[in-house]
Amino acid sequence: MNILVTGGLGAIGSWIVREVIAQGHTPIVFDSGPNRSLISDMSVEVVAWSVTSLTEVIDALRTHRIDRVIHAAALMPPECASFPARAVAVNVDGALTVFEAARLSDVDRVVTFSSKAVYGEIPAPYGFPDYEPLPESFRLAPNSVYSATKVMVEQLAAQVRRNSDLTILCLRLGTTYGPGKSRHGILSIHSQIIDAALAGAPLEITQGSDESTDLIFNGDVGRAAVLAATAKTPRHEVYNIGTGIGTRLGDFVAWVEAALPQAKIQVGAGLNYMLQEQPSYCVLDVGRAREDFGFGSCRVGPDGIAAYIDGVHRLGLQGGN
Ligand SMILES: NC(=O)c1ccc[n+]([C@@H]2O[C@H](COP(=O)([O-])OP(=O)(O)OC[C@H]3O[C@@H](n4cnc5c(N)ncnc54)[C@H](O)[C@@H]3O)[C@@H](O)[C@H]2O)c1
C-alpha cells in the first residue's frame, strides 16, 4: 500500500514512516516543517505542503496514488495555548481538510491522532493510587485549547463517517516519549530525562517520583498507527493507545541511570510531576486495540529506553533533537 503520513517529520510521524517501511508498504511524508533530522536514516519522498490546503492534500493523494492516510500533523498543547486560532486552523480545519481530500480521492481509510487529553482531569479510581484501566467510554472533559481541538476532530470524524464511505479511526494516545519529543516542553519530561542523561547534564524535577502514568515509546505508537491503517475489520471509531500499564517516574529515572551511568537526574517525592492544575495521569484500557488490530507487546521500561537511545545514536542527534 501507498501510505501518506502527514506530520511525518515529527516525533511520532517519523516512527510511523519507519514502521510503514518495516511492514512492507511505501510511505510518502506530507509535512510543512523544515526539520528532517528525525527521518535522516531513511530514503523517503517528502511533500512540503500544508494540511490546511485542500488542493495540496488532494494533489498529494492523487499524484502518489495513496491507499491510506495516517494523519499526524498537528500543533501541540503549548503552541495551541499561545495561538488558539492557529490551533483550530491546523488541528481542526487541517483534519477536516484531510478527511475531505481522502473522500474526494477514493482513499478508504484515515487514521488520525487524538489524545488522553480528551478525558481531562482523571478522578479516582483511574488516577493515584489505584490507576484502574480507563476505557474509551469514559466521559469527555476537555480542559485546554489542545484537548478541545481533539474532541472536535473526533466528533467531526464521526459526522464524516456517517455521511460517506470513508473509515476514520481516532487513536487516543497515552503519554509518549521518543527522540525529538523534547521539543514539546513540559509534556516531554521523560524525553528530557533521557536527553539530559545522554548529555551528562543535570536535571532537577521538583516533585512526582511516585506518580505513574501510561507511558508509550513512539516506536510503538508508530506500530499501532500502521496496524490501525491496515487492519481488516476495525469495529470501533476510537481506540486508546498505550501500554496498558503504569510507569512510575521514580522507576523510569532508575532505569535511565542504569542505562546511562553519567546521568545526573534528581526527582522529588510525591505526585504530579507536570504540575497540572487538573491531573491527568492514568493507565489506559487498551483491550479494543488488542482485539481489533492485534496491538500489544510494547517496549516498556528499560526496553523502551534502550530503543530511544538507539534511535538518538542512529540519527546522530544532539540532545535528542
Ligand atoms: N499523549 C498524547 O495524547 C499525544 C502525545 C503526542 C502526540 N499526540 C498527537 O500525535 C500526533 C503527532 O504528534 P507528534 O508528537 O509527532 O508531534 P510533532 O510536533 O513532533 O510533529 C507534528 C508534525 O506536524 C507538522 N505540521 C504542523 N503543522 C502542519 C501543517 N499545517 N501541515 C503539514 N504538517 C504540519 C510539523 O512540522 C511536525 O513535523 C499529533 O496529532 C499529536 O496531537 C498525542
mmCIF file of C-alpha atoms and ligand atoms in Angstrom:
data_model
loop_
_atom_site.group_PDB
_atom_site.id
_atom_site.type_symbol
_atom_site.label_atom_id
_atom_site.label_comp_id
_atom_site.label_asym_id
_atom_site.label_seq_id
_atom_site.Cartn_x
_atom_site.Cartn_y
_atom_site.Cartn_z
ATOM 1 C CA MET A 1 0.000 0.000 0.000
ATOM 2 C CA ASN A 2 0.991 3.626 -0.509
ATOM 3 C CA ILE A 3 0.505 5.416 2.818
ATOM 4 C CA LEU A 4 0.568 9.212 3.185
ATOM 5 C CA VAL A 5 1.939 10.216 6.592
ATOM 6 C CA THR A 6 1.031 13.816 7.405
ATOM 7 C CA GLY A 7 3.328 15.223 10.083
ATOM 8 C CA GLY A 8 5.833 12.560 9.029
ATOM 9 C CA LEU A 9 8.800 14.686 10.116
ATOM 10 C CA GLY A 10 7.558 14.779 13.709
ATOM 11 C CA ALA A 11 8.387 12.841 16.861
ATOM 12 C CA ILE A 12 5.642 10.288 16.181
ATOM 13 C CA GLY A 13 5.306 10.720 12.412
ATOM 14 C CA SER A 14 8.932 9.706 11.840
ATOM 15 C CA TRP A 15 8.315 6.407 13.658
ATOM 16 C CA ILE A 16 5.164 5.850 11.621
ATOM 17 C CA VAL A 17 7.268 6.221 8.466
ATOM 18 C CA ARG A 18 9.804 3.718 9.816
ATOM 19 C CA GLU A 19 7.017 1.270 10.651
ATOM 20 C CA VAL A 20 5.292 1.693 7.252
ATOM 21 C CA ILE A 21 8.569 0.614 5.624
ATOM 22 C CA ALA A 22 9.099 -2.231 8.137
ATOM 23 C CA GLN A 23 5.641 -3.616 7.333
ATOM 24 C CA GLY A 24 6.358 -3.666 3.578
ATOM 25 C CA HIS A 25 4.417 -0.568 2.493
ATOM 26 C CA THR A 26 5.518 2.693 0.835
ATOM 27 C CA PRO A 27 5.396 5.918 2.889
ATOM 28 C CA ILE A 28 5.024 9.437 1.467
ATOM 29 C CA VAL A 29 5.707 12.173 4.015
ATOM 30 C CA PHE A 30 3.445 15.258 3.890
ATOM 31 C CA ASP A 31 4.796 17.905 6.276
ATOM 32 C CA SER A 32 5.195 21.680 6.076
ATOM 33 C CA GLY A 33 8.044 21.748 8.613
ATOM 34 C CA PRO A 34 11.706 22.360 7.757
ATOM 35 C CA ASN A 35 13.480 19.895 10.088
ATOM 36 C CA ARG A 36 14.218 16.470 8.557
ATOM 37 C CA SER A 37 16.541 15.260 11.330
ATOM 38 C CA LEU A 38 14.146 12.540 12.565
ATOM 39 C CA ILE A 39 13.935 10.787 9.168
ATOM 40 C CA SER A 40 17.605 11.241 8.175
ATOM 41 C CA ASP A 41 18.171 7.464 8.298
ATOM 42 C CA MET A 42 15.557 6.770 5.601
ATOM 43 C CA SER A 43 15.166 7.493 1.923
ATOM 44 C CA VAL A 44 11.611 8.811 1.712
ATOM 45 C CA GLU A 45 9.720 11.179 -0.567
ATOM 46 C CA VAL A 46 8.700 14.370 1.267
ATOM 47 C CA VAL A 47 5.895 16.664 0.106
ATOM 48 C CA ALA A 48 6.459 20.004 1.866
ATOM 49 C CA TRP A 49 2.882 21.302 1.839
ATOM 50 C CA SER A 50 0.216 22.141 4.429
ATOM 51 C CA VAL A 51 -2.735 20.070 5.616
ATOM 52 C CA THR A 52 -4.757 23.280 5.641
ATOM 53 C CA SER A 53 -4.812 23.359 1.811
ATOM 54 C CA LEU A 54 -7.432 21.087 0.212
ATOM 55 C CA THR A 55 -5.848 21.358 -3.235
ATOM 56 C CA GLU A 56 -2.386 20.456 -1.895
ATOM 57 C CA VAL A 57 -3.646 17.418 0.021
ATOM 58 C CA ILE A 58 -5.712 16.199 -2.953
ATOM 59 C CA ASP A 59 -2.744 16.727 -5.269
ATOM 60 C CA ALA A 60 -0.505 14.618 -2.999
ATOM 61 C CA LEU A 61 -3.111 11.852 -2.650
ATOM 62 C CA ARG A 62 -3.647 11.576 -6.415
ATOM 63 C CA THR A 63 -0.036 12.049 -7.544
ATOM 64 C CA HIS A 64 1.196 9.311 -5.231
ATOM 65 C CA ARG A 65 -1.843 7.006 -5.672
ATOM 66 C CA ILE A 66 -2.388 6.895 -1.927
ATOM 67 C CA ASP A 67 -4.367 3.987 -0.443
ATOM 68 C CA ARG A 68 -4.432 5.035 3.221
ATOM 69 C CA VAL A 69 -3.625 8.195 5.204
ATOM 70 C CA ILE A 70 -2.115 8.387 8.683
ATOM 71 C CA HIS A 71 -2.738 11.961 9.813
ATOM 72 C CA ALA A 72 -0.191 13.025 12.458
ATOM 73 C CA ALA A 73 0.246 16.727 11.582
ATOM 74 C CA ALA A 74 -0.916 18.899 14.458
ATOM 75 C CA LEU A 75 0.119 21.640 16.846
ATOM 76 C CA MET A 76 0.972 20.527 20.369
ATOM 77 C CA PRO A 77 -0.546 21.886 23.613
ATOM 78 C CA PRO A 78 1.911 24.748 24.365
ATOM 79 C CA GLU A 79 1.503 26.240 20.870
ATOM 80 C CA CYS A 80 -2.282 25.672 20.962
ATOM 81 C CA ALA A 81 -2.483 27.597 24.253
ATOM 82 C CA SER A 82 -0.452 30.520 22.872
ATOM 83 C CA PHE A 83 -2.147 30.642 19.444
ATOM 84 C CA PRO A 84 -5.739 29.297 19.685
ATOM 85 C CA ALA A 85 -6.786 30.458 16.208
ATOM 86 C CA ARG A 86 -3.781 28.727 14.661
ATOM 87 C CA ALA A 87 -4.608 25.615 16.723
ATOM 88 C CA VAL A 88 -8.114 25.484 15.266
ATOM 89 C CA ALA A 89 -6.768 26.137 11.739
ATOM 90 C CA VAL A 90 -4.184 23.327 11.861
ATOM 91 C CA ASN A 91 -5.717 20.773 14.236
ATOM 92 C CA VAL A 92 -9.403 21.092 13.346
ATOM 93 C CA ASP A 93 -9.580 22.574 9.826
ATOM 94 C CA GLY A 94 -6.454 20.607 8.865
ATOM 95 C CA ALA A 95 -8.006 17.295 9.952
ATOM 96 C CA LEU A 96 -11.286 18.104 8.214
ATOM 97 C CA THR A 97 -9.340 19.009 5.061
ATOM 98 C CA VAL A 98 -7.549 15.656 5.159
ATOM 99 C CA PHE A 99 -10.875 13.812 5.602
ATOM 100 C CA GLU A 100 -12.454 15.733 2.710
ATOM 101 C CA ALA A 101 -9.448 15.228 0.421
ATOM 102 C CA ALA A 102 -9.440 11.491 1.210
ATOM 103 C CA ARG A 103 -13.162 11.228 0.481
ATOM 104 C CA LEU A 104 -12.740 13.017 -2.864
ATOM 105 C CA SER A 105 -9.723 10.884 -3.829
ATOM 106 C CA ASP A 106 -11.128 7.389 -3.152
ATOM 107 C CA VAL A 107 -8.910 6.798 -0.129
ATOM 108 C CA ASP A 108 -10.906 4.425 2.045
ATOM 109 C CA ARG A 109 -9.304 4.953 5.476
ATOM 110 C CA VAL A 110 -7.732 7.722 7.522
ATOM 111 C CA VAL A 111 -6.109 7.112 10.907
ATOM 112 C CA THR A 112 -5.928 10.294 12.968
ATOM 113 C CA PHE A 113 -4.473 11.069 16.371
ATOM 114 C CA SER A 114 -6.423 12.068 19.412
ATOM 115 C CA SER A 115 -5.218 12.134 22.978
ATOM 116 C CA LYS A 116 -5.954 11.035 26.501
ATOM 117 C CA ALA A 117 -6.265 14.819 26.996
ATOM 118 C CA VAL A 118 -9.907 14.461 25.835
ATOM 119 C CA TYR A 119 -10.646 12.857 29.248
ATOM 120 C CA GLY A 120 -9.482 15.999 31.081
ATOM 121 C CA GLU A 121 -8.989 15.613 34.820
ATOM 122 C CA ILE A 122 -8.736 11.954 35.831
ATOM 123 C CA PRO A 123 -10.506 11.115 39.120
ATOM 124 C CA ALA A 124 -10.225 8.015 41.337
ATOM 125 C CA PRO A 125 -10.236 5.092 40.787
ATOM 126 C CA TYR A 126 -8.456 5.846 37.477
ATOM 127 C CA GLY A 127 -5.738 8.042 38.988
ATOM 128 C CA PHE A 128 -3.483 7.570 42.026
ATOM 129 C CA PRO A 129 -3.337 5.199 43.872
ATOM 130 C CA ASP A 130 -5.333 2.536 42.002
ATOM 131 C CA TYR A 131 -4.877 3.559 38.318
ATOM 132 C CA GLU A 132 -7.683 1.274 37.169
ATOM 133 C CA PRO A 133 -7.605 0.909 33.345
ATOM 134 C CA LEU A 134 -9.525 3.790 31.780
ATOM 135 C CA PRO A 135 -11.897 2.718 28.956
ATOM 136 C CA GLU A 136 -12.759 4.705 25.817
ATOM 137 C CA SER A 137 -16.338 5.064 27.139
ATOM 138 C CA PHE A 138 -15.140 7.354 29.956
ATOM 139 C CA ARG A 139 -16.712 10.828 29.815
ATOM 140 C CA LEU A 140 -15.023 13.557 27.763
ATOM 141 C CA ALA A 141 -13.987 16.717 29.642
ATOM 142 C CA PRO A 142 -11.605 18.831 27.532
ATOM 143 C CA ASN A 143 -9.892 21.499 29.603
ATOM 144 C CA SER A 144 -7.474 23.161 27.165
ATOM 145 C CA VAL A 145 -7.394 24.518 23.616
ATOM 146 C CA TYR A 146 -5.483 21.395 22.545
ATOM 147 C CA SER A 147 -7.923 18.917 24.095
ATOM 148 C CA ALA A 148 -10.875 20.897 22.698
ATOM 149 C CA THR A 149 -9.424 20.573 19.179
ATOM 150 C CA LYS A 150 -9.024 16.822 19.675
ATOM 151 C CA VAL A 151 -12.638 16.370 20.856
ATOM 152 C CA MET A 152 -13.850 18.437 17.913
ATOM 153 C CA VAL A 153 -11.875 16.323 15.437
ATOM 154 C CA GLU A 154 -13.291 13.111 16.937
ATOM 155 C CA GLN A 155 -16.825 14.488 16.598
ATOM 156 C CA LEU A 156 -16.266 15.768 13.056
ATOM 157 C CA ALA A 157 -14.785 12.384 12.125
ATOM 158 C CA ALA A 158 -17.976 10.710 13.359
ATOM 159 C CA GLN A 159 -20.076 13.029 11.146
ATOM 160 C CA VAL A 160 -17.915 12.438 8.065
ATOM 161 C CA ARG A 161 -18.122 8.667 8.591
ATOM 162 C CA ARG A 162 -21.911 8.844 8.800
ATOM 163 C CA ASN A 163 -22.165 10.767 5.528
ATOM 164 C CA SER A 164 -19.580 8.902 3.430
ATOM 165 C CA ASP A 165 -17.795 5.574 2.867
ATOM 166 C CA LEU A 166 -14.610 6.868 4.482
ATOM 167 C CA THR A 167 -13.428 4.966 7.572
ATOM 168 C CA ILE A 168 -11.750 7.235 10.132
ATOM 169 C CA LEU A 169 -10.072 5.773 13.208
ATOM 170 C CA CYS A 170 -9.125 8.089 16.085
ATOM 171 C CA LEU A 171 -6.232 6.912 18.272
ATOM 172 C CA ARG A 172 -6.216 8.402 21.785
ATOM 173 C CA LEU A 173 -2.576 8.324 22.894
ATOM 174 C CA GLY A 174 -1.216 7.985 26.399
ATOM 175 C CA THR A 175 1.919 9.867 27.436
ATOM 176 C CA THR A 176 4.531 9.452 24.703
ATOM 177 C CA TYR A 177 8.318 9.645 24.558
ATOM 178 C CA GLY A 178 10.941 9.368 21.854
ATOM 179 C CA PRO A 179 13.744 11.242 20.091
ATOM 180 C CA GLY A 180 12.623 14.764 19.105
ATOM 181 C CA LYS A 181 9.875 14.863 21.716
ATOM 182 C CA SER A 182 11.812 17.267 23.977
ATOM 183 C CA ARG A 183 10.571 19.989 21.590
ATOM 184 C CA HIS A 184 7.197 19.690 23.335
ATOM 185 C CA GLY A 185 8.238 21.340 26.614
ATOM 186 C CA ILE A 186 6.662 20.312 29.925
ATOM 187 C CA LEU A 187 4.793 17.412 28.257
ATOM 188 C CA SER A 188 8.066 15.715 27.441
ATOM 189 C CA ILE A 189 9.601 15.123 30.860
ATOM 190 C CA HIS A 190 10.513 11.501 30.080
ATOM 191 C CA SER A 191 12.287 12.528 26.869
ATOM 192 C CA GLN A 192 14.017 15.408 28.637
ATOM 193 C CA ILE A 193 15.299 12.975 31.276
ATOM 194 C CA ILE A 194 16.908 10.735 28.651
ATOM 195 C CA ASP A 195 18.272 13.672 26.635
ATOM 196 C CA ALA A 196 19.814 15.246 29.766
ATOM 197 C CA ALA A 197 21.282 11.878 30.783
ATOM 198 C CA LEU A 198 22.780 11.358 27.320
ATOM 199 C CA ALA A 199 24.452 14.758 27.608
ATOM 200 C CA GLY A 200 25.503 14.165 31.247
ATOM 201 C CA ALA A 201 23.670 17.421 32.053
ATOM 202 C CA PRO A 202 21.996 17.963 35.440
ATOM 203 C CA LEU A 203 18.184 17.933 35.542
ATOM 204 C CA GLU A 204 16.075 18.560 38.638
ATOM 205 C CA ILE A 205 12.347 17.764 38.766
ATOM 206 C CA THR A 206 10.815 19.191 41.910
ATOM 207 C CA GLN A 207 8.171 16.519 42.576
ATOM 208 C CA GLY A 208 6.468 13.434 41.218
ATOM 209 C CA SER A 209 8.647 10.337 41.593
ATOM 210 C CA ASP A 210 5.633 8.407 42.968
ATOM 211 C CA GLU A 211 3.309 9.299 40.085
ATOM 212 C CA SER A 212 2.513 6.646 37.475
ATOM 213 C CA THR A 213 1.096 7.030 34.016
ATOM 214 C CA ASP A 214 0.670 5.045 30.817
ATOM 215 C CA LEU A 215 3.946 5.837 29.052
ATOM 216 C CA ILE A 216 4.417 4.586 25.495
ATOM 217 C CA PHE A 217 7.521 4.747 23.304
ATOM 218 C CA ASN A 218 6.891 6.494 19.977
ATOM 219 C CA GLY A 219 8.102 3.455 18.018
ATOM 220 C CA ASP A 220 5.156 1.540 19.491
ATOM 221 C CA VAL A 221 2.786 4.400 18.628
ATOM 222 C CA GLY A 222 4.044 4.137 15.039
ATOM 223 C CA ARG A 223 3.340 0.396 15.033
ATOM 224 C CA ALA A 224 -0.170 0.974 16.410
ATOM 225 C CA ALA A 225 -0.872 3.529 13.674
ATOM 226 C CA VAL A 226 0.182 1.213 10.853
ATOM 227 C CA LEU A 227 -1.743 -1.712 12.367
ATOM 228 C CA ALA A 228 -4.825 0.530 12.558
ATOM 229 C CA ALA A 229 -4.329 1.687 8.965
ATOM 230 C CA THR A 230 -4.093 -1.865 7.637
ATOM 231 C CA ALA A 231 -6.370 -3.870 9.984
ATOM 232 C CA LYS A 232 -9.027 -5.867 8.137
ATOM 233 C CA THR A 233 -12.137 -5.039 10.138
ATOM 234 C CA PRO A 234 -11.739 -2.383 12.819
ATOM 235 C CA ARG A 235 -15.059 -2.314 14.689
ATOM 236 C CA HIS A 236 -14.690 0.944 16.603
ATOM 237 C CA GLU A 237 -14.166 4.599 15.776
ATOM 238 C CA VAL A 238 -11.976 5.453 18.768
ATOM 239 C CA TYR A 239 -9.111 3.478 20.318
ATOM 240 C CA ASN A 240 -6.948 4.066 23.388
ATOM 241 C CA ILE A 241 -3.282 3.502 22.530
ATOM 242 C CA GLY A 242 -0.872 2.895 25.399
ATOM 243 C CA THR A 243 0.985 0.099 27.104
ATOM 244 C CA GLY A 244 -1.893 -0.715 29.444
ATOM 245 C CA ILE A 245 0.424 -0.493 32.450
ATOM 246 C CA GLY A 246 1.603 2.344 34.663
ATOM 247 C CA THR A 247 5.202 3.553 34.643
ATOM 248 C CA ARG A 248 6.265 5.241 37.903
ATOM 249 C CA LEU A 249 8.509 8.252 37.292
ATOM 250 C CA GLY A 250 10.961 7.136 40.013
ATOM 251 C CA ASP A 251 11.356 3.758 38.302
ATOM 252 C CA PHE A 252 11.834 5.425 34.922
ATOM 253 C CA VAL A 253 14.689 7.555 36.309
ATOM 254 C CA ALA A 254 16.312 4.482 37.890
ATOM 255 C CA TRP A 255 16.208 2.638 34.526
ATOM 256 C CA VAL A 256 17.735 5.646 32.757
ATOM 257 C CA GLU A 257 20.507 5.817 35.372
ATOM 258 C CA ALA A 258 21.219 2.115 34.856
ATOM 259 C CA ALA A 259 21.466 2.584 31.069
ATOM 260 C CA LEU A 260 23.400 5.875 31.213
ATOM 261 C CA PRO A 261 25.669 5.982 34.298
ATOM 262 C CA GLN A 262 26.640 9.614 33.553
ATOM 263 C CA ALA A 263 23.018 10.676 34.319
ATOM 264 C CA LYS A 264 22.560 13.479 36.872
ATOM 265 C CA ILE A 265 18.784 13.434 37.442
ATOM 266 C CA GLN A 266 17.071 14.424 40.692
ATOM 267 C CA VAL A 267 13.341 13.940 41.245
ATOM 268 C CA GLY A 268 11.426 14.974 44.345
ATOM 269 C CA ALA A 269 8.909 12.643 46.003
ATOM 270 C CA GLY A 270 5.142 12.861 45.577
ATOM 271 C CA LEU A 271 2.791 13.141 42.627
ATOM 272 C CA ASN A 272 2.039 15.361 39.615
ATOM 273 C CA TYR A 273 5.466 15.953 38.066
ATOM 274 C CA MET A 274 3.903 18.108 35.322
ATOM 275 C CA LEU A 275 2.384 20.417 37.992
ATOM 276 C CA GLN A 276 -1.033 20.113 36.323
ATOM 277 C CA GLU A 277 -3.986 22.007 37.828
ATOM 278 C CA GLN A 278 -6.192 19.085 36.779
ATOM 279 C CA PRO A 279 -4.023 15.961 36.971
ATOM 280 C CA SER A 280 -4.455 13.596 34.023
ATOM 281 C CA TYR A 281 -2.148 10.700 34.976
ATOM 282 C CA CYS A 282 -3.765 7.363 34.211
ATOM 283 C CA VAL A 283 -3.400 3.905 32.686
ATOM 284 C CA LEU A 284 -5.385 3.244 29.518
ATOM 285 C CA ASP A 285 -7.554 0.208 28.842
ATOM 286 C CA VAL A 286 -6.112 -0.948 25.503
ATOM 287 C CA GLY A 287 -8.335 -4.006 25.019
ATOM 288 C CA ARG A 288 -10.027 -2.618 21.882
ATOM 289 C CA ALA A 289 -6.746 -2.085 20.021
ATOM 290 C CA ARG A 290 -5.526 -5.528 21.080
ATOM 291 C CA GLU A 291 -8.690 -7.266 19.889
ATOM 292 C CA ASP A 292 -9.262 -5.297 16.664
ATOM 293 C CA PHE A 293 -5.744 -4.980 15.303
ATOM 294 C CA GLY A 294 -3.534 -7.138 17.484
ATOM 295 C CA PHE A 295 -1.734 -4.230 19.131
ATOM 296 C CA GLY A 296 0.378 -5.241 22.152
ATOM 297 C CA SER A 297 3.897 -6.166 23.237
ATOM 298 C CA CYS A 298 5.117 -2.617 23.775
ATOM 299 C CA ARG A 299 8.722 -1.843 24.727
ATOM 300 C CA VAL A 300 8.170 -0.846 28.346
ATOM 301 C CA GLY A 301 10.769 0.224 30.910
ATOM 302 C CA PRO A 302 14.405 -0.489 30.035
ATOM 303 C CA ASP A 303 13.453 -1.809 26.568
ATOM 304 C CA GLY A 304 11.833 1.470 25.558
ATOM 305 C CA ILE A 305 14.735 3.487 26.973
ATOM 306 C CA ALA A 306 17.211 1.331 25.017
ATOM 307 C CA ALA A 307 15.191 1.855 21.800
ATOM 308 C CA TYR A 308 15.189 5.619 22.431
ATOM 309 C CA ILE A 309 18.977 5.742 22.936
ATOM 310 C CA ASP A 310 19.494 3.584 19.866
ATOM 311 C CA GLY A 311 17.334 6.000 17.842
ATOM 312 C CA VAL A 312 19.302 9.044 19.007
ATOM 313 C CA HIS A 313 22.595 7.395 18.034
ATOM 314 C CA ARG A 314 21.283 6.131 14.680
ATOM 315 C CA LEU A 315 20.002 9.597 13.769
ATOM 316 C CA GLY A 316 23.143 11.315 15.066
ATOM 317 C CA LEU A 317 21.025 13.712 17.133
ATOM 318 C CA GLN A 318 22.466 16.268 19.518
ATOM 319 C CA GLY A 319 20.484 16.310 22.775
ATOM 320 C CA GLY A 320 17.796 14.069 21.279
ATOM 321 C CA ASN A 321 16.621 16.705 18.767
HETATM 322 N N1 LIG B 1 -0.315 11.947 24.716
HETATM 323 C C1 LIG B 1 -0.930 12.384 23.662
HETATM 324 O O1 LIG B 1 -2.101 12.470 23.680
HETATM 325 C C2 LIG B 1 -0.155 12.740 22.444
HETATM 326 C C3 LIG B 1 1.194 12.822 22.589
HETATM 327 C C4 LIG B 1 1.938 13.150 21.488
HETATM 328 C C5 LIG B 1 1.290 13.369 20.269
HETATM 329 N N2 LIG B 1 -0.045 13.274 20.155
HETATM 330 C C6 LIG B 1 -0.666 13.507 18.835
HETATM 331 O O2 LIG B 1 0.039 12.704 17.883
HETATM 332 C C7 LIG B 1 0.214 13.411 16.657
HETATM 333 C C8 LIG B 1 1.680 13.508 16.283
HETATM 334 O O3 LIG B 1 2.376 14.236 17.294
HETATM 335 P P1 LIG B 1 3.961 14.392 17.338
HETATM 336 O O4 LIG B 1 4.381 14.075 18.730
HETATM 337 O O5 LIG B 1 4.600 13.681 16.236
HETATM 338 O O6 LIG B 1 4.074 15.979 17.131
HETATM 339 P P2 LIG B 1 5.278 16.805 16.431
HETATM 340 O O7 LIG B 1 5.056 18.235 16.814
HETATM 341 O O8 LIG B 1 6.580 16.185 16.773
HETATM 342 O O9 LIG B 1 5.012 16.615 14.892
HETATM 343 C C9 LIG B 1 3.949 17.267 14.214
HETATM 344 C C10 LIG B 1 4.379 17.462 12.766
HETATM 345 O O10 LIG B 1 3.303 18.115 12.077
HETATM 346 C C11 LIG B 1 3.880 19.047 11.177
HETATM 347 N N3 LIG B 1 2.896 20.085 10.859
HETATM 348 C C12 LIG B 1 2.438 21.060 11.681
HETATM 349 N N4 LIG B 1 1.561 21.826 11.026
HETATM 350 C C13 LIG B 1 1.444 21.319 9.763
HETATM 351 C C14 LIG B 1 0.702 21.679 8.618
HETATM 352 N N5 LIG B 1 -0.129 22.749 8.635
HETATM 353 N N6 LIG B 1 0.809 20.938 7.502
HETATM 354 C C15 LIG B 1 1.643 19.861 7.460
HETATM 355 N N7 LIG B 1 2.416 19.498 8.511
HETATM 356 C C16 LIG B 1 2.301 20.216 9.655
HETATM 357 C C17 LIG B 1 5.098 19.601 11.913
HETATM 358 O O11 LIG B 1 6.041 20.167 11.003
HETATM 359 C C18 LIG B 1 5.619 18.368 12.631
HETATM 360 O O12 LIG B 1 6.621 17.711 11.861
HETATM 361 C C19 LIG B 1 -0.486 14.757 16.876
HETATM 362 O O13 LIG B 1 -1.819 14.671 16.423
HETATM 363 C C20 LIG B 1 -0.478 14.933 18.369
HETATM 364 O O14 LIG B 1 -1.510 15.784 18.822
HETATM 365 C C21 LIG B 1 -0.795 12.958 21.222
#
